[in-house]
mmCIF file of C-alpha atoms in Angstrom:
data_model
loop_
_atom_site.group_PDB
_atom_site.id
_atom_site.type_symbol
_atom_site.label_atom_id
_atom_site.label_comp_id
_atom_site.label_asym_id
_atom_site.label_seq_id
_atom_site.Cartn_x
_atom_site.Cartn_y
_atom_site.Cartn_z
ATOM 1 C CA MET A 244 -6.141 -31.009 -40.411
ATOM 2 C CA VAL A 245 -5.100 -29.752 -36.980
ATOM 3 C CA THR A 246 -7.648 -28.018 -34.697
ATOM 4 C CA ALA A 247 -6.366 -25.632 -32.042
ATOM 5 C CA SER A 248 -9.160 -25.368 -29.463
ATOM 6 C CA ARG A 249 -9.920 -23.346 -26.417
ATOM 7 C CA ARG A 250 -13.176 -25.152 -25.646
ATOM 8 C CA SER A 251 -14.718 -28.582 -26.069
ATOM 9 C CA MET A 252 -16.471 -29.139 -29.395
ATOM 10 C CA GLU A 253 -18.692 -31.801 -30.853
ATOM 11 C CA PRO A 254 -17.780 -32.701 -34.432
ATOM 12 C CA GLY A 255 -20.305 -31.232 -36.797
ATOM 13 C CA GLN A 256 -20.964 -28.170 -38.918
ATOM 14 C CA ILE A 257 -20.998 -24.590 -37.745
ATOM 15 C CA GLY A 258 -22.463 -22.218 -40.279
ATOM 16 C CA SER A 259 -21.640 -23.465 -43.707
ATOM 17 C CA LEU A 260 -18.022 -24.350 -43.175
ATOM 18 C CA PRO A 261 -17.528 -27.916 -41.797
ATOM 19 C CA LEU A 262 -15.490 -28.693 -38.743
ATOM 20 C CA PRO A 263 -13.158 -31.696 -38.994
ATOM 21 C CA ARG A 264 -14.689 -35.071 -38.398
ATOM 22 C CA CYS A 265 -13.331 -38.588 -38.660
ATOM 23 C CA THR A 266 -15.316 -40.489 -41.220
ATOM 24 C CA ALA A 267 -14.592 -43.214 -43.706
ATOM 25 C CA ASN A 268 -14.732 -40.629 -46.558
ATOM 26 C CA TRP A 269 -11.267 -39.150 -46.141
ATOM 27 C CA GLU A 270 -11.157 -36.193 -48.506
ATOM 28 C CA LEU A 271 -8.139 -35.967 -50.718
ATOM 29 C CA PRO A 272 -6.566 -32.485 -50.980
ATOM 30 C CA GLU A 273 -7.230 -30.378 -53.985
ATOM 31 C CA VAL A 274 -4.820 -31.337 -56.755
ATOM 32 C CA ILE A 275 -3.608 -29.405 -59.722
ATOM 33 C CA LEU A 276 -2.191 -31.498 -62.575
ATOM 34 C CA GLU A 277 1.536 -31.012 -62.646
ATOM 35 C CA THR A 278 1.922 -31.336 -66.321
ATOM 36 C CA MET A 279 0.782 -28.791 -68.834
ATOM 37 C CA ASP A 280 -0.782 -31.447 -70.946
ATOM 38 C CA ILE A 281 -4.142 -30.661 -72.549
ATOM 39 C CA LEU A 282 -7.022 -32.551 -71.053
ATOM 40 C CA PHE A 283 -9.768 -33.536 -73.442
ATOM 41 C CA ARG A 284 -12.920 -34.332 -71.522
ATOM 42 C CA ILE A 285 -15.566 -36.077 -73.630
ATOM 43 C CA ARG A 286 -19.105 -36.354 -72.274
ATOM 44 C CA GLY A 287 -22.383 -37.526 -73.710
ATOM 45 C CA GLY A 288 -24.978 -40.220 -73.613
ATOM 46 C CA LEU A 289 -25.226 -43.439 -75.553
ATOM 47 C CA ASP A 290 -28.605 -45.104 -75.835
ATOM 48 C CA LEU A 291 -28.671 -48.737 -74.747
ATOM 49 C CA ALA A 292 -32.010 -50.276 -75.898
ATOM 50 C CA PHE A 293 -32.863 -53.882 -76.556
ATOM 51 C CA GLN A 294 -35.623 -56.429 -75.893
ATOM 52 C CA LEU A 295 -35.446 -59.770 -74.097
ATOM 53 C CA ASN A 296 -37.487 -62.713 -75.322
ATOM 54 C CA THR A 297 -36.954 -64.495 -71.995
ATOM 55 C CA ALA A 298 -36.524 -63.084 -68.521
ATOM 56 C CA ASP A 299 -33.473 -65.134 -67.423
ATOM 57 C CA GLU A 300 -30.103 -63.707 -66.520
ATOM 58 C CA THR A 301 -28.114 -65.736 -69.128
ATOM 59 C CA SER A 302 -30.222 -64.388 -72.036
ATOM 60 C CA ALA A 303 -30.012 -60.869 -70.576
ATOM 61 C CA LYS A 304 -26.169 -61.053 -70.466
ATOM 62 C CA LYS A 305 -26.060 -62.281 -74.068
ATOM 63 C CA ALA A 306 -28.277 -59.372 -75.137
ATOM 64 C CA VAL A 307 -26.068 -56.915 -73.252
ATOM 65 C CA LYS A 308 -22.967 -58.215 -74.979
ATOM 66 C CA TYR A 309 -24.656 -58.048 -78.360
ATOM 67 C CA VAL A 310 -25.830 -54.432 -77.950
ATOM 68 C CA PHE A 311 -22.427 -53.334 -76.658
ATOM 69 C CA SER A 312 -20.780 -54.961 -79.714
ATOM 70 C CA ASP A 313 -23.223 -52.971 -81.911
ATOM 71 C CA LEU A 314 -22.395 -49.713 -80.097
ATOM 72 C CA SER A 315 -18.674 -50.438 -80.536
ATOM 73 C CA THR A 316 -19.194 -50.879 -84.262
ATOM 74 C CA LYS A 317 -20.936 -47.534 -84.497
ATOM 75 C CA LEU A 318 -18.184 -45.792 -82.538
ATOM 76 C CA SER A 319 -15.714 -47.146 -85.042
ATOM 77 C CA SER A 320 -17.549 -45.628 -87.994
ATOM 78 C CA ASN A 321 -18.062 -42.137 -89.287
ATOM 79 C CA VAL A 322 -21.336 -41.665 -87.334
ATOM 80 C CA LEU A 323 -19.208 -40.761 -84.318
ATOM 81 C CA VAL A 324 -18.942 -36.925 -84.090
ATOM 82 C CA LEU A 325 -17.148 -34.828 -81.479
ATOM 83 C CA ARG A 326 -18.185 -31.252 -80.890
ATOM 84 C CA ILE A 327 -15.587 -29.020 -79.286
ATOM 85 C CA CYS A 328 -17.612 -27.046 -76.672
ATOM 86 C CA HIS A 329 -17.756 -23.243 -76.959
ATOM 87 C CA SER A 330 -16.655 -23.415 -80.576
ATOM 88 C CA SER A 331 -17.978 -24.125 -84.039
ATOM 89 C CA VAL A 332 -15.621 -27.091 -84.538
ATOM 90 C CA TYR A 333 -17.099 -30.515 -85.224
ATOM 91 C CA VAL A 334 -14.764 -33.480 -85.717
ATOM 92 C CA TRP A 335 -15.337 -36.884 -87.294
ATOM 93 C CA PRO A 336 -12.475 -38.670 -85.416
ATOM 94 C CA ASN A 337 -12.564 -41.865 -87.438
ATOM 95 C CA SER A 338 -11.654 -39.851 -90.486
ATOM 96 C CA SER A 339 -9.794 -36.662 -91.229
ATOM 97 C CA MET A 340 -12.920 -34.599 -91.580
ATOM 98 C CA ASN A 341 -13.742 -31.562 -89.489
ATOM 99 C CA THR A 342 -15.517 -28.240 -90.012
ATOM 100 C CA VAL A 343 -12.255 -26.252 -90.209
ATOM 101 C CA PRO A 344 -10.190 -28.469 -92.585
ATOM 102 C CA SER A 345 -7.838 -25.807 -93.750
ATOM 103 C CA GLU A 346 -6.914 -24.724 -90.182
ATOM 104 C CA LEU A 347 -6.931 -28.100 -88.353
ATOM 105 C CA THR A 348 -5.117 -30.803 -90.368
ATOM 106 C CA ASP A 349 -3.842 -34.145 -89.381
ATOM 107 C CA ASN A 350 -0.353 -32.620 -89.021
ATOM 108 C CA SER A 351 -1.500 -29.754 -86.816
ATOM 109 C CA VAL A 352 -0.375 -29.857 -83.207
ATOM 110 C CA CYS A 353 -3.316 -30.404 -80.928
ATOM 111 C CA LYS A 354 -2.897 -27.186 -79.028
ATOM 112 C CA GLU A 355 -4.205 -25.461 -82.207
ATOM 113 C CA ILE A 356 -7.694 -26.516 -81.064
ATOM 114 C CA ILE A 357 -7.484 -24.058 -78.184
ATOM 115 C CA ARG A 358 -7.673 -20.986 -80.404
ATOM 116 C CA PHE A 359 -11.171 -22.017 -81.699
ATOM 117 C CA ILE A 360 -12.637 -22.037 -78.229
ATOM 118 C CA ARG A 361 -14.444 -19.002 -76.826
ATOM 119 C CA PHE A 362 -13.751 -19.279 -73.098
ATOM 120 C CA ASP A 363 -16.290 -17.840 -70.727
ATOM 121 C CA GLN A 364 -15.225 -14.743 -68.816
ATOM 122 C CA GLU A 365 -14.046 -15.567 -65.352
ATOM 123 C CA ASP A 366 -16.501 -14.724 -62.641
ATOM 124 C CA GLU A 367 -16.063 -11.576 -60.568
ATOM 125 C CA THR A 368 -14.604 -13.408 -57.530
ATOM 126 C CA LYS A 369 -11.808 -15.071 -59.559
ATOM 127 C CA ARG A 370 -10.898 -11.832 -61.242
ATOM 128 C CA LYS A 371 -10.512 -10.149 -57.902
ATOM 129 C CA LEU A 372 -8.613 -12.937 -56.196
ATOM 130 C CA ALA A 373 -6.477 -14.437 -58.924
ATOM 131 C CA LYS A 374 -3.397 -13.065 -60.563
ATOM 132 C CA LYS A 375 -3.040 -13.258 -64.320
ATOM 133 C CA LYS A 376 -0.007 -15.520 -64.006
ATOM 134 C CA ASP A 377 -1.597 -17.786 -61.381
ATOM 135 C CA LYS A 378 -0.898 -21.346 -62.528
ATOM 136 C CA LYS A 379 -4.165 -22.720 -61.201
ATOM 137 C CA PHE A 380 -6.104 -20.558 -63.592
ATOM 138 C CA GLN A 381 -3.745 -21.196 -66.505
ATOM 139 C CA ASP A 382 -4.456 -24.895 -66.121
ATOM 140 C CA THR A 383 -8.198 -24.395 -66.349
ATOM 141 C CA GLN A 384 -7.737 -23.214 -69.920
ATOM 142 C CA GLN A 385 -5.972 -26.497 -70.774
ATOM 143 C CA ILE A 386 -9.206 -28.431 -70.396
ATOM 144 C CA VAL A 387 -11.030 -28.942 -73.646
ATOM 145 C CA ASN A 388 -14.629 -29.974 -73.118
ATOM 146 C CA VAL A 389 -16.080 -32.142 -75.884
ATOM 147 C CA ASP A 390 -19.631 -33.317 -76.605
ATOM 148 C CA LEU A 391 -19.989 -36.849 -77.901
ATOM 149 C CA MET A 392 -22.574 -37.291 -80.630
ATOM 150 C CA LEU A 393 -23.807 -39.907 -83.154
ATOM 151 C CA GLU A 394 -24.732 -38.676 -86.588
ATOM 152 C CA MET A 395 -28.323 -39.610 -87.499
ATOM 153 C CA THR A 396 -28.201 -38.790 -91.208
ATOM 154 C CA SER A 397 -26.528 -40.873 -93.788
ATOM 155 C CA PRO A 398 -25.023 -40.114 -97.194
ATOM 156 C CA LEU A 399 -26.667 -43.208 -98.620
ATOM 157 C CA ALA A 400 -29.878 -43.055 -100.645
ATOM 158 C CA ALA A 401 -33.036 -43.070 -98.534
ATOM 159 C CA VAL A 402 -34.942 -46.387 -98.389
ATOM 160 C CA ALA A 403 -38.518 -47.123 -97.520
ATOM 161 C CA PRO A 404 -38.958 -48.067 -93.807
ATOM 162 C CA VAL A 405 -40.118 -51.599 -92.984
ATOM 163 C CA ILE A 406 -42.448 -52.071 -90.021
ATOM 164 C CA GLU A 407 -42.906 -55.442 -88.323
ATOM 165 C CA ARG A 408 -45.421 -56.290 -85.657
ATOM 166 C CA GLU A 409 -45.042 -59.284 -83.348
ATOM 167 C CA ASN A 410 -47.795 -60.242 -80.913
ATOM 168 C CA LYS A 411 -45.653 -61.466 -78.087
ATOM 169 C CA ARG A 412 -44.685 -60.335 -74.568
ATOM 170 C CA HIS A 413 -41.231 -58.821 -74.317
ATOM 171 C CA HIS A 414 -38.991 -57.464 -71.601
ATOM 172 C CA TYR A 415 -37.713 -54.114 -72.984
ATOM 173 C CA VAL A 416 -34.591 -52.405 -71.639
ATOM 174 C CA ASN A 417 -33.905 -48.773 -72.379
ATOM 175 C CA LEU A 418 -31.236 -46.757 -70.621
ATOM 176 C CA THR A 419 -28.619 -44.100 -71.316
ATOM 177 C CA LEU A 420 -24.947 -44.794 -70.740
ATOM 178 C CA PRO A 421 -23.259 -41.684 -69.330
ATOM 179 C CA ILE A 422 -19.942 -41.287 -71.192
ATOM 180 C CA ASP A 423 -17.232 -39.259 -69.320
ATOM 181 C CA VAL A 424 -13.822 -39.787 -70.853
ATOM 182 C CA VAL A 425 -10.655 -37.850 -69.974
ATOM 183 C CA VAL A 426 -7.564 -38.020 -72.201
ATOM 184 C CA SER A 427 -4.312 -36.198 -71.382
ATOM 185 C CA VAL A 428 -2.116 -35.369 -74.343
ATOM 186 C CA SER A 429 0.934 -33.250 -75.028
ATOM 187 C CA PRO A 430 0.145 -29.877 -76.628
ATOM 188 C CA GLU A 431 2.619 -30.756 -79.362
ATOM 189 C CA GLU A 432 0.990 -34.054 -80.244
ATOM 190 C CA PRO A 433 -0.153 -34.261 -83.885
ATOM 191 C CA TRP A 434 -3.890 -34.019 -84.292
ATOM 192 C CA ARG A 435 -3.900 -37.336 -86.242
ATOM 193 C CA ASN A 436 -2.583 -39.133 -83.088
ATOM 194 C CA VAL A 437 -4.989 -37.250 -80.787
ATOM 195 C CA ARG A 438 -7.975 -38.391 -82.821
ATOM 196 C CA ASN A 439 -6.949 -42.037 -82.381
ATOM 197 C CA LEU A 440 -6.354 -41.542 -78.666
ATOM 198 C CA LEU A 441 -9.784 -40.095 -78.227
ATOM 199 C CA VAL A 442 -11.511 -42.876 -80.048
ATOM 200 C CA ASN A 443 -9.545 -45.547 -78.207
ATOM 201 C CA ALA A 444 -10.401 -43.971 -74.893
ATOM 202 C CA ILE A 445 -14.129 -43.978 -75.680
ATOM 203 C CA HIS A 446 -13.907 -47.666 -76.652
ATOM 204 C CA LYS A 447 -12.060 -48.513 -73.428
ATOM 205 C CA GLN A 448 -14.702 -46.744 -71.328
ATOM 206 C CA LEU A 449 -17.445 -48.635 -73.235
ATOM 207 C CA THR A 450 -15.702 -51.872 -72.369
ATOM 208 C CA ASP A 451 -15.422 -50.846 -68.721
ATOM 209 C CA MET A 452 -19.142 -50.014 -68.568
ATOM 210 C CA GLU A 453 -20.009 -53.400 -70.169
ATOM 211 C CA ARG A 454 -17.920 -55.144 -67.533
ATOM 212 C CA CYS A 455 -19.597 -53.127 -64.756
ATOM 213 C CA ILE A 456 -23.096 -54.005 -66.041
ATOM 214 C CA LEU A 457 -22.365 -57.704 -66.352
ATOM 215 C CA LYS A 458 -20.688 -57.819 -62.955
ATOM 216 C CA TYR A 459 -23.582 -56.249 -61.040
ATOM 217 C CA MET A 460 -26.732 -57.209 -62.988
ATOM 218 C CA LYS A 461 -29.207 -59.483 -61.252
ATOM 219 C CA GLY A 462 -31.673 -61.290 -63.472
ATOM 220 C CA THR A 463 -32.879 -58.684 -65.947
ATOM 221 C CA SER A 464 -32.179 -55.802 -63.577
ATOM 222 C CA ILE A 465 -29.425 -53.661 -65.048
ATOM 223 C CA VAL A 466 -27.395 -51.015 -63.218
ATOM 224 C CA VAL A 467 -26.239 -47.813 -64.900
ATOM 225 C CA PRO A 468 -22.500 -47.339 -64.706
ATOM 226 C CA GLU A 469 -21.247 -43.969 -63.552
ATOM 227 C CA GLN A 470 -17.721 -42.619 -64.240
ATOM 228 C CA PHE A 471 -15.375 -41.199 -61.577
ATOM 229 C CA HIS A 472 -11.931 -39.756 -62.161
ATOM 230 C CA PHE A 473 -9.148 -40.053 -59.579
ATOM 231 C CA MET A 474 -5.724 -38.501 -59.219
ATOM 232 C CA LEU A 475 -3.634 -41.310 -57.676
ATOM 233 C CA PRO A 476 -0.145 -41.087 -56.120
ATOM 234 C CA GLY A 477 2.540 -41.810 -58.629
ATOM 235 C CA LYS A 478 0.209 -41.176 -61.525
ATOM 236 C CA LYS A 479 0.618 -38.193 -63.845
ATOM 237 C CA HIS A 480 -2.840 -38.647 -65.345
ATOM 238 C CA LEU A 481 -6.335 -39.152 -64.098
ATOM 239 C CA VAL A 482 -7.588 -42.721 -63.674
ATOM 240 C CA THR A 483 -11.231 -43.373 -64.502
ATOM 241 C CA ILE A 484 -13.311 -45.982 -62.689
ATOM 242 C CA SER A 485 -16.872 -47.185 -63.544
ATOM 243 C CA TYR A 486 -19.073 -47.614 -60.432
ATOM 244 C CA PRO A 487 -22.656 -48.976 -60.526
ATOM 245 C CA THR A 488 -25.252 -46.431 -59.452
ATOM 246 C CA GLY A 489 -27.482 -47.462 -56.565
ATOM 247 C CA ILE A 490 -24.755 -49.553 -54.910
ATOM 248 C CA SER A 491 -23.166 -48.023 -51.823
ATOM 249 C CA ASP A 492 -19.462 -47.539 -51.156
ATOM 250 C CA ASN A 493 -19.682 -50.125 -48.401
ATOM 251 C CA GLN A 494 -20.943 -52.711 -50.869
ATOM 252 C CA LEU A 495 -18.082 -51.891 -53.206
ATOM 253 C CA GLU A 496 -15.282 -52.431 -50.729
ATOM 254 C CA THR A 497 -14.253 -55.818 -52.229
ATOM 255 C CA TYR A 498 -14.037 -54.192 -55.700
ATOM 256 C CA ARG A 499 -11.978 -51.316 -54.303
ATOM 257 C CA LYS A 500 -9.583 -53.791 -52.759
ATOM 258 C CA GLU A 501 -9.036 -55.328 -56.229
ATOM 259 C CA LEU A 502 -8.438 -51.830 -57.625
ATOM 260 C CA HIS A 503 -5.977 -50.997 -54.844
ATOM 261 C CA GLU A 504 -3.956 -54.091 -55.719
ATOM 262 C CA LEU A 505 -4.147 -53.278 -59.427
ATOM 263 C CA PHE A 506 -2.796 -49.727 -58.918
ATOM 264 C CA HIS A 507 -0.385 -50.704 -56.108
ATOM 265 C CA LEU A 508 -2.165 -48.436 -53.613
ATOM 266 C CA PRO A 509 -1.855 -48.754 -49.754
ATOM 267 C CA SER A 510 -4.696 -50.583 -48.079
ATOM 268 C CA ASP A 511 -5.331 -47.941 -45.373
ATOM 269 C CA ARG A 512 -6.336 -44.923 -47.438
ATOM 270 C CA PRO A 513 -9.666 -44.545 -49.355
ATOM 271 C CA TYR A 514 -8.238 -43.173 -52.579
ATOM 272 C CA LEU A 515 -11.046 -44.601 -54.765
ATOM 273 C CA ARG A 516 -14.175 -43.711 -52.900
ATOM 274 C CA ARG A 517 -16.719 -41.645 -54.780
ATOM 275 C CA ALA A 518 -16.260 -38.745 -52.386
ATOM 276 C CA ASN A 519 -12.535 -38.555 -53.312
ATOM 277 C CA ALA A 520 -13.056 -38.223 -57.033
ATOM 278 C CA TYR A 521 -11.187 -35.431 -58.783
ATOM 279 C CA ARG A 522 -13.123 -32.232 -59.161
ATOM 280 C CA PHE A 523 -12.544 -30.200 -62.287
ATOM 281 C CA PRO A 524 -12.105 -26.411 -61.812
ATOM 282 C CA ASP A 525 -15.326 -25.679 -63.600
ATOM 283 C CA GLU A 526 -17.339 -28.357 -61.769
ATOM 284 C CA PRO A 527 -19.148 -27.120 -58.635
ATOM 285 C CA TYR A 528 -20.052 -29.400 -55.794
ATOM 286 C CA LYS A 529 -23.660 -30.541 -55.852
ATOM 287 C CA ASP A 530 -24.309 -29.458 -52.306
ATOM 288 C CA GLY A 531 -23.102 -25.881 -52.990
ATOM 289 C CA TYR A 532 -20.597 -25.852 -50.088
ATOM 290 C CA LEU A 533 -17.036 -24.443 -50.515
ATOM 291 C CA ARG A 534 -14.418 -27.131 -49.927
ATOM 292 C CA ASN A 535 -11.043 -25.529 -50.287
ATOM 293 C CA PRO A 536 -11.314 -21.726 -50.084
ATOM 294 C CA HIS A 537 -7.632 -21.416 -49.225
ATOM 295 C CA ILE A 538 -6.418 -22.504 -52.693
ATOM 296 C CA TYR A 539 -7.324 -19.006 -53.911
ATOM 297 C CA LEU A 540 -5.076 -17.334 -51.355
ATOM 298 C CA ASN A 541 -1.660 -15.910 -52.271
ATOM 299 C CA PRO A 542 1.265 -17.749 -50.662
ATOM 300 C CA PRO A 543 2.343 -16.369 -47.248
ATOM 301 C CA VAL A 544 5.328 -14.025 -47.261
ATOM 302 C CA ILE A 545 7.981 -15.970 -45.316
ATOM 303 C CA GLU A 546 11.689 -16.471 -45.796
ATOM 304 C CA ALA A 547 11.644 -20.300 -46.053
ATOM 305 C CA GLY A 548 9.470 -22.865 -47.778
ATOM 306 C CA MET A 549 6.135 -24.420 -46.962
ATOM 307 C CA GLY A 550 5.706 -27.418 -44.699
ATOM 308 C CA ASP A 551 2.997 -30.034 -44.563
ATOM 309 C CA LEU A 552 0.970 -30.904 -41.470
ATOM 310 C CA GLU A 553 2.576 -34.304 -41.076
ATOM 311 C CA ALA A 554 6.095 -32.898 -40.867
ATOM 312 C CA PHE A 555 4.814 -30.145 -38.567
ATOM 313 C CA THR A 556 3.199 -32.555 -36.127
ATOM 314 C CA ASP A 557 6.291 -34.705 -36.168
ATOM 315 C CA ALA A 558 8.236 -31.590 -35.179
ATOM 316 C CA ILE A 559 5.856 -30.780 -32.388
ATOM 317 C CA PHE A 560 6.297 -34.229 -30.771
ATOM 318 C CA GLY A 561 10.356 -35.861 -33.032
ATOM 319 C CA GLY A 562 10.776 -31.558 -29.897
ATOM 320 C CA GLY A 563 12.168 -29.287 -32.577
ATOM 321 C CA MET A 564 9.085 -27.274 -33.292
ATOM 322 C CA LEU A 565 8.465 -26.659 -29.610
ATOM 323 C CA GLN A 566 11.793 -24.870 -29.581
ATOM 324 C CA SER A 567 11.587 -22.965 -32.886
ATOM 325 C CA GLY A 568 7.820 -22.288 -32.619
ATOM 326 C CA ARG A 569 8.222 -20.894 -29.117
ATOM 327 C CA PHE A 570 4.688 -19.495 -28.822
ATOM 328 C CA PHE A 571 3.322 -23.088 -28.723
ATOM 329 C CA LYS A 572 5.366 -24.119 -25.677
ATOM 330 C CA GLY A 573 3.228 -24.854 -22.637
ATOM 331 C CA TYR A 574 -0.138 -24.238 -24.362
ATOM 332 C CA HIS A 575 -2.720 -26.595 -22.911
ATOM 333 C CA GLY A 576 -6.007 -26.546 -20.993
ATOM 334 C CA GLY A 577 -9.298 -24.910 -21.999
ATOM 335 C CA GLY A 578 -10.778 -21.613 -23.077
ATOM 336 C CA ILE A 579 -13.535 -20.044 -25.156
ATOM 337 C CA LEU A 580 -12.566 -20.089 -28.832
ATOM 338 C CA ALA A 581 -11.581 -22.557 -31.501
ATOM 339 C CA HIS A 582 -9.787 -22.404 -34.830
ATOM 340 C CA THR A 583 -8.879 -24.938 -37.478
ATOM 341 C CA ILE A 584 -5.305 -25.092 -38.755
ATOM 342 C CA LEU A 585 -5.220 -26.143 -42.401
ATOM 343 C CA GLY A 586 -1.542 -25.698 -43.135
ATOM 344 C CA VAL A 587 1.774 -24.362 -41.715
ATOM 345 C CA ALA A 588 4.630 -22.431 -43.254
ATOM 346 C CA TRP A 589 7.825 -21.934 -41.263
ATOM 347 C CA ASN A 590 11.499 -21.167 -41.474
ATOM 348 C CA GLU A 591 13.460 -23.936 -39.895
ATOM 349 C CA VAL A 592 16.384 -21.600 -39.219
ATOM 350 C CA THR A 593 14.720 -18.521 -37.819
ATOM 351 C CA GLY A 594 11.560 -20.064 -36.467
ATOM 352 C CA HIS A 595 9.368 -17.610 -38.340
ATOM 353 C CA THR A 596 5.985 -19.250 -38.698
ATOM 354 C CA LYS A 597 2.609 -18.627 -40.304
ATOM 355 C CA PHE A 598 -0.555 -20.722 -40.008
ATOM 356 C CA LEU A 599 -3.351 -21.232 -42.503
ATOM 357 C CA ILE A 600 -6.383 -20.701 -40.299
ATOM 358 C CA LEU A 601 -10.077 -21.488 -41.066
ATOM 359 C CA ASP A 602 -12.416 -19.857 -38.527
ATOM 360 C CA PRO A 603 -15.350 -22.295 -37.967
ATOM 361 C CA HIS A 604 -17.489 -19.524 -36.450
ATOM 362 C CA TYR A 605 -18.363 -18.161 -39.874
ATOM 363 C CA THR A 606 -22.163 -18.420 -40.453
ATOM 364 C CA GLY A 607 -22.595 -16.497 -43.685
ATOM 365 C CA ALA A 608 -23.248 -17.595 -47.233
ATOM 366 C CA GLU A 609 -20.875 -19.589 -49.418
ATOM 367 C CA ASP A 610 -19.250 -16.309 -50.571
ATOM 368 C CA LEU A 611 -15.600 -16.856 -51.374
ATOM 369 C CA HIS A 612 -14.883 -13.136 -51.649
ATOM 370 C CA VAL A 613 -16.263 -12.398 -48.123
ATOM 371 C CA ILE A 614 -14.579 -15.409 -46.511
ATOM 372 C CA LEU A 615 -11.148 -14.470 -47.819
ATOM 373 C CA GLU A 616 -11.354 -10.678 -47.747
ATOM 374 C CA LYS A 617 -12.763 -10.567 -44.183
ATOM 375 C CA GLY A 618 -10.163 -12.975 -42.857
ATOM 376 C CA TRP A 619 -12.370 -15.973 -42.130
ATOM 377 C CA CYS A 620 -9.772 -18.025 -43.887
ATOM 378 C CA GLY A 621 -6.183 -16.808 -44.249
ATOM 379 C CA TRP A 622 -2.558 -16.967 -43.264
ATOM 380 C CA LYS A 623 -1.970 -15.759 -39.708
ATOM 381 C CA GLY A 624 1.206 -15.049 -37.777
ATOM 382 C CA PRO A 625 2.080 -15.926 -34.141
ATOM 383 C CA ASP A 626 0.341 -12.798 -32.901
ATOM 384 C CA PHE A 627 -2.976 -14.375 -33.965
ATOM 385 C CA TRP A 628 -2.785 -16.587 -30.835
ATOM 386 C CA SER A 629 -3.506 -15.094 -27.418
ATOM 387 C CA LYS A 630 -0.385 -15.320 -25.271
ATOM 388 C CA ASP A 631 -2.306 -15.235 -21.999
ATOM 389 C CA ALA A 632 -4.513 -18.253 -22.857
ATOM 390 C CA TYR A 633 -3.908 -22.005 -22.888
ATOM 391 C CA TYR A 634 -4.643 -24.078 -26.035
ATOM 392 C CA ASN A 635 -5.546 -27.648 -26.727
ATOM 393 C CA LEU A 636 -4.124 -29.122 -29.924
ATOM 394 C CA CYS A 637 -6.659 -31.618 -31.275
ATOM 395 C CA LEU A 638 -5.254 -33.825 -33.980
ATOM 396 C CA PRO A 639 -8.077 -35.738 -35.762
ATOM 397 C CA GLN A 640 -6.704 -39.070 -36.974
ATOM 398 C CA ARG A 641 -7.249 -40.113 -40.550
ATOM 399 C CA PRO A 642 -9.296 -43.331 -40.673
ATOM 400 C CA LYS A 643 -7.348 -46.353 -41.895
ATOM 401 C CA THR A 644 -9.747 -47.815 -44.450
ATOM 402 C CA ILE A 645 -10.288 -48.137 -48.181
#
């Protein structure tokens, strides 16, 4: 982010759009998956309930391992059921059974599942701002949301229940494991293979959650693992990490260092902090604030390609941009207004330039339509800047941390 300023500012928030600030939670840019793979996102809760005869950590860890083994056995049986959201399709992934057997066979390509889903109508803002051929919105239809369930009924004959009562003090543990699995598969992949991939991914996450619980439990106190998905450089698919709830990012720094080494990530960028987790298109931020209103803008009309801020700032200083972007030359000092530059597009030959500007003076509601249509965020040409004023260029530095 580059801030062009004509007055001194304190970092903070004006209205509901945040000004740049240097914090440890460096926010990754919005990413759109490059491939046209179908993303299966499986969510649900698995009950983890057991009792402890003794209140020591060793016994608790043995009990945790036992109950996870029991869950794994269940997930390998036909009690595991996957419901394709917004459809009438139920799948028993450990067998070839589903509720549309004649239309979805083991040999069907997995993209066939899309036609059973009734997608919600896009909201009014997206219909106004998006083109029908916009790739960002095509990709949202490649996400298949799936509910994870365990079948309670059994085809076996009913048996009389047996009730036992034991007069003894017990330490009872009861919690719900939040499953959130993402699997990326080719649209042409046979459904038989996809079923196996989905089950294997659920088992892998179960193992990750068990490891997380055993790593961070103290005595008989058990943390609940929470799943976060990350788009990492050099990776085509999302990477999922289990973090323990109730433990801060600062306390997890050592674990993140291990993960950075595992994924060959640089040690000066916080790729794996919770705040940098991937956000799915249909997943709003909990605080209700807009993060990236500019991703819904049409590309600027300019003869040459886009440039990133790093290359642009190099050009301002490595002297080339000072010559081709002539309106910047000699701008310094102070004034009365401030704007935030989110991006730059320029023609290296002609010097034609446009800036992606966010106006921090906006104080209205989180209304994407108003912000874009009224020009609070948009692509501006050189005439946007006053030629009889001097400008400061404030370049907030990205913190070097994990």
